Amino acid sequence: MTVADGYRAVTLFVAGQPTSDGAGVKLTRVIGTPELGQLDPFLLLDEFRSDRPQDYIGGFPDHPHRGFETVTYMLAGRMRHRDSTGHEGVIEAGGVQWMTAGRGVIHSEMPEQEDGLLWGFQLWLNLPAAEKMKAPSYQEFADVAEEALDGGGTVRVIAGKTGRGTEGPVGGITTDPLYLDVTLPAGASFEEAIPAAANAFVYVYDGGLAVGGGNPLSRGILGVLGEGERVGARAGADGARFLLLAARPLGEPVARGGPFVMNTREEVQQAFRDFGDGSFLQAD
Ligand code: CO
């Protein structure tokens, strides 16, 4: 499992940072921090996980997005989504909502529960310049594809296709993302092909995982993966649960301003103007 064999090694270990967003929702930000501002085309990764209602009950009231995609994947609990066009639904445990904000969405994301565990992830995936102002759209699935591994464990496939042929329900994304949620029992190994051109990372959200024969990642640690064509990993004594993501980088300038991610500062300022004067949701 060495770099010489084409296996990717962890080139950067990043600890998520506790923060809050929305109306006081406590979460751990893993991408989108001073330590890891982005990993093209991944702009942000948040993990929210609490069984204390006061940590999540405020939710994320109405706010806009433009220029990228928000991907919400739930492990436990229920989140209600509602947008300015009347689109509404509940994302439940095991389900995913892949929202292409495009030129603009104003939405709320609120817990559909008053107690119990709320656990999930929100990922922001950048759009290429040519798609930043396209019409908003959704891909929503109550369940994703699941694959059993020979040595025990399961792979849930949200987007992309595994080397064993299991294909996730989300498709048609320009950066060809692979989004896997992997569960391994103690000591089990995992292997997956990753295109050499893709940027990739693993985020361990339970247990421990050694990638490419290197030092193990523990819960709450993201490992940026270096060059190579495959990922090889082995779970520690407590097993491992982790996200594996890969996507083709855009290589375009990134200008961020709060909920807007464009290519230039002028485009971000335009987004704030459009939001301020009410023209945000109108088609060109
Ligand atoms: Co949002």
Coordinates of C-alpha atoms and ligand atoms in Angstrom, one line a residue:
M1 CA 0.0 0.0 0.0
T2 CA 2.7 2.5 -1.0
V3 CA 2.9 5.6 -3.1
A4 CA 5.1 3.6 -5.5
D5 CA 2.2 1.2 -6.1
G6 CA -0.1 4.1 -7.0
Y7 CA -1.7 4.4 -3.6
R8 CA -2.5 7.8 -2.4
A9 CA -1.0 8.9 0.9
V10 CA -2.4 11.4 3.4
T11 CA -0.5 14.6 2.7
L12 CA -2.3 16.8 5.2
F13 CA -4.1 15.9 8.4
V14 CA -6.8 18.4 9.3
A15 CA -8.8 18.6 12.6
G16 CA -12.3 20.0 12.2
Q17 CA -13.0 23.2 14.1
P18 CA -16.0 23.7 16.4
T19 CA -18.1 26.6 15.3
S20 CA -21.7 27.6 14.9
D21 CA -23.8 28.7 11.9
G22 CA -27.4 29.5 11.0
A23 CA -29.4 30.4 14.2
G24 CA -26.8 29.0 16.6
V25 CA -26.4 25.5 15.3
K26 CA -23.2 23.9 16.8
L27 CA -21.2 22.1 14.2
T28 CA -17.7 21.0 13.2
R29 CA -16.3 22.7 10.2
V30 CA -13.7 20.6 8.4
I31 CA -13.3 22.4 5.1
G32 CA -13.7 26.1 4.8
T33 CA -11.4 27.0 7.8
P34 CA -8.1 28.8 8.0
E35 CA -6.4 25.4 8.1
L36 CA -8.1 24.1 4.9
G37 CA -9.9 26.9 3.1
Q38 CA -10.9 24.6 0.2
L39 CA -9.8 21.6 -1.7
D40 CA -10.9 22.4 -5.3
P41 CA -13.8 21.9 -6.1
F42 CA -14.8 21.2 -2.4
L43 CA -15.5 24.5 -0.7
L44 CA -16.9 23.5 2.7
L45 CA -17.6 20.4 4.8
D46 CA -19.6 20.7 8.0
E47 CA -20.5 17.8 10.4
F48 CA -23.4 18.5 12.7
R49 CA -23.9 15.9 15.4
S50 CA -25.7 16.4 18.7
D51 CA -28.4 14.9 20.8
R52 CA -28.8 18.2 22.7
P53 CA -31.7 20.2 21.1
Q54 CA -30.2 23.5 22.1
D55 CA -27.3 22.7 19.8
Y56 CA -29.5 22.4 16.7
I57 CA -33.1 23.6 17.3
G58 CA -32.5 27.1 15.8
G59 CA -31.7 25.5 12.4
F60 CA -30.7 27.5 9.4
P61 CA -33.5 30.0 8.7
D62 CA -33.9 31.7 5.3
H63 CA -30.6 32.4 3.6
P64 CA -29.4 32.6 0.0
H65 CA -26.8 30.7 -2.1
R66 CA -25.4 31.3 -5.5
G67 CA -22.7 29.8 -7.7
F68 CA -22.3 26.3 -6.2
E69 CA -24.0 23.2 -4.9
T70 CA -25.0 22.2 -1.3
V71 CA -25.1 18.5 -0.5
T72 CA -26.8 17.4 2.7
Y73 CA -26.4 13.8 3.8
M74 CA -28.1 12.6 7.0
L75 CA -26.9 9.8 9.3
A76 CA -29.6 10.4 12.0
G77 CA -32.5 12.6 12.5
R78 CA -34.6 14.7 10.0
M79 CA -34.1 18.0 8.4
R80 CA -36.8 20.0 6.6
H81 CA -35.8 22.0 3.6
R82 CA -38.0 24.7 2.1
D83 CA -37.1 27.2 -0.6
S84 CA -38.4 30.4 -2.1
T85 CA -39.9 28.6 -5.1
G86 CA -42.1 26.4 -2.9
H87 CA -39.8 23.4 -3.1
E88 CA -40.0 21.6 0.2
G89 CA -39.1 18.2 1.6
V90 CA -37.6 16.3 4.6
I91 CA -34.2 14.7 4.4
E92 CA -34.2 11.7 6.6
A93 CA -31.5 9.4 7.9
G94 CA -29.7 7.7 5.0
G95 CA -31.0 10.3 2.6
V96 CA -29.3 12.9 0.5
Q97 CA -30.3 16.2 -1.0
W98 CA -28.0 17.5 -3.7
M99 CA -29.0 21.1 -4.4
T100 CA -27.6 23.0 -7.3
A101 CA -28.1 26.6 -6.3
G102 CA -26.9 27.9 -9.6
R103 CA -28.0 31.6 -10.0
G104 CA -29.9 31.6 -6.8
V105 CA -31.9 29.9 -4.1
I106 CA -33.2 31.3 -0.8
H107 CA -33.9 28.4 1.5
S108 CA -34.2 27.3 5.1
E109 CA -32.9 24.1 6.6
M110 CA -34.6 23.3 9.9
P111 CA -34.5 20.2 12.2
E112 CA -37.8 18.3 11.9
Q113 CA -37.4 17.1 15.5
E114 CA -37.4 18.6 19.0
D115 CA -35.1 16.1 20.6
G116 CA -32.9 13.1 19.8
L117 CA -29.8 12.8 17.8
L118 CA -29.3 15.0 14.7
W119 CA -26.3 13.9 12.7
G120 CA -25.2 14.6 9.2
F121 CA -23.0 16.5 6.8
Q122 CA -23.2 19.5 4.5
L123 CA -20.8 19.7 1.7
W124 CA -20.4 22.7 -0.7
L125 CA -19.2 21.7 -4.2
N126 CA -18.2 24.4 -6.6
L127 CA -19.7 24.9 -10.0
P128 CA -17.6 25.8 -13.1
A129 CA -18.0 29.5 -14.3
A130 CA -20.2 28.4 -17.2
E131 CA -22.7 26.8 -14.7
K132 CA -22.7 29.3 -11.8
M133 CA -25.8 31.2 -13.2
K134 CA -27.8 28.2 -14.4
A135 CA -31.3 27.5 -13.1
P136 CA -31.4 26.0 -9.6
S137 CA -32.3 22.3 -9.4
Y138 CA -32.4 19.4 -7.0
Q139 CA -31.5 15.7 -6.8
E140 CA -33.1 14.2 -3.7
F141 CA -33.1 10.5 -2.6
A142 CA -34.5 8.9 0.5
D143 CA -31.9 6.2 0.1
V144 CA -28.6 5.6 -1.8
A145 CA -26.9 2.6 -3.3
E146 CA -25.3 0.2 -0.9
E147 CA -22.6 -2.4 -1.5
A148 CA -21.3 -5.1 0.8
L149 CA -17.6 -5.6 1.0
D150 CA -16.0 -9.0 0.9
G151 CA -14.1 -8.5 4.2
G152 CA -17.1 -7.2 6.0
G153 CA -18.4 -3.6 6.0
T154 CA -20.5 -1.6 3.6
V155 CA -20.1 1.2 1.2
R156 CA -23.0 3.6 0.7
V157 CA -22.7 5.3 -2.7
I158 CA -24.2 8.8 -3.0
A159 CA -22.5 9.9 -6.2
G160 CA -20.1 8.2 -8.7
K161 CA -19.4 4.5 -9.1
T162 CA -17.2 2.1 -7.2
G163 CA -14.6 -0.2 -8.8
R164 CA -17.1 -3.0 -8.1
G165 CA -19.8 -1.4 -10.2
T166 CA -22.1 0.1 -7.6
E167 CA -23.4 3.4 -8.8
G168 CA -24.9 6.2 -6.7
P169 CA -28.2 7.9 -7.5
V170 CA -26.8 11.4 -8.0
G171 CA -25.5 12.1 -11.5
G172 CA -24.9 14.7 -14.2
I173 CA -22.3 16.7 -12.1
T174 CA -19.5 18.3 -14.2
T175 CA -16.7 17.6 -11.8
D176 CA -17.6 13.8 -11.7
P177 CA -17.8 13.6 -7.9
L178 CA -17.4 10.3 -6.0
Y179 CA -19.1 10.5 -2.6
L180 CA -18.9 7.3 -0.5
D181 CA -19.9 6.6 3.1
V182 CA -17.9 3.6 4.2
T183 CA -18.3 1.5 7.3
L184 CA -15.6 -1.1 8.2
P185 CA -15.4 -3.5 11.1
A186 CA -12.3 -3.7 13.2
G187 CA -9.2 -4.5 11.1
A188 CA -11.0 -4.6 7.8
S189 CA -9.4 -3.2 4.7
F190 CA -10.9 -1.1 1.9
E191 CA -9.7 -0.3 -1.6
E192 CA -11.1 2.0 -4.3
A193 CA -9.8 3.4 -7.5
I194 CA -9.7 7.2 -7.8
P195 CA -8.9 8.9 -11.1
A196 CA -5.4 10.4 -10.9
A197 CA -6.8 13.8 -12.0
A198 CA -9.2 14.0 -9.0
N199 CA -8.6 15.8 -5.7
A200 CA -9.7 13.5 -2.9
F201 CA -10.0 13.3 0.9
V202 CA -11.2 11.0 3.6
Y203 CA -13.1 12.3 6.7
V204 CA -13.2 9.8 9.6
Y205 CA -16.4 10.4 11.6
D206 CA -16.2 7.3 13.8
G207 CA -13.4 4.9 14.9
G208 CA -10.0 5.1 13.3
L209 CA -8.5 4.5 9.9
A210 CA -5.0 4.1 8.4
V211 CA -4.7 5.3 4.8
G212 CA -2.0 4.2 2.5
G213 CA -0.1 2.5 5.4
G214 CA 0.4 5.8 7.1
N215 CA -0.5 7.2 10.5
P216 CA -4.1 6.5 11.5
L217 CA -6.8 9.2 11.3
S218 CA -9.1 9.3 14.3
R219 CA -12.6 10.6 14.6
G220 CA -12.9 14.2 13.4
I221 CA -9.8 14.2 11.3
L222 CA -9.8 14.8 7.6
G223 CA -6.9 13.5 5.5
V224 CA -6.1 15.2 2.2
L225 CA -5.0 12.5 -0.3
G226 CA -1.9 13.0 -2.4
E227 CA -1.3 11.8 -5.9
G228 CA -2.2 8.3 -7.0
E229 CA -4.8 6.2 -8.7
R230 CA -6.2 4.3 -5.8
V231 CA -7.0 4.5 -2.1
G232 CA -6.2 1.7 0.3
A233 CA -7.2 1.9 4.0
R234 CA -7.5 -0.3 7.0
A235 CA -9.8 0.2 10.0
G236 CA -8.4 0.3 13.5
A237 CA -9.5 -1.8 16.6
D238 CA -12.8 0.1 16.9
G239 CA -13.6 -0.2 13.2
A240 CA -14.1 2.9 11.1
R241 CA -16.8 5.0 9.5
F242 CA -15.6 7.6 7.0
L243 CA -16.5 9.6 4.0
L244 CA -14.4 9.3 0.9
L245 CA -14.8 12.1 -1.6
A246 CA -13.1 12.8 -4.9
A247 CA -13.8 15.2 -7.8
R248 CA -12.1 16.8 -10.7
P249 CA -10.7 20.2 -9.7
L250 CA -12.0 23.2 -11.7
G251 CA -8.7 25.2 -11.6
E252 CA -10.7 28.5 -11.7
P253 CA -10.4 31.6 -9.5
V254 CA -12.6 31.4 -6.4
A255 CA -14.2 34.5 -4.9
R256 CA -16.2 33.9 -1.8
G257 CA -18.6 36.2 0.0
G258 CA -20.7 34.5 2.7
P259 CA -23.3 32.3 0.9
F260 CA -22.1 33.3 -2.5
V261 CA -19.1 31.6 -4.3
M262 CA -18.2 33.2 -7.7
N263 CA -15.1 33.7 -9.8
T264 CA -14.5 37.4 -9.2
R265 CA -15.2 39.9 -6.4
E266 CA -17.4 41.9 -8.8
E267 CA -19.6 38.8 -9.3
V268 CA -19.9 38.4 -5.5
Q269 CA -20.8 42.1 -5.1
Q270 CA -23.4 41.6 -7.8
A271 CA -24.9 38.7 -5.9
F272 CA -25.2 40.9 -2.7
R273 CA -26.8 43.7 -4.8
D274 CA -29.2 41.2 -6.5
F275 CA -30.1 39.8 -3.0
G276 CA -30.6 43.3 -1.6
D277 CA -32.8 44.7 -4.3
G278 CA -35.0 41.6 -4.7
S279 CA -33.8 40.7 -8.2
F280 CA -31.8 37.7 -6.9
L281 CA -34.3 35.0 -7.9
Q282 CA -35.3 36.4 -11.3
A283 CA -34.1 34.7 -14.5
D284 CA -31.8 36.8 -16.7
Ligands
CO1 CO -28.1 26.6 2.8

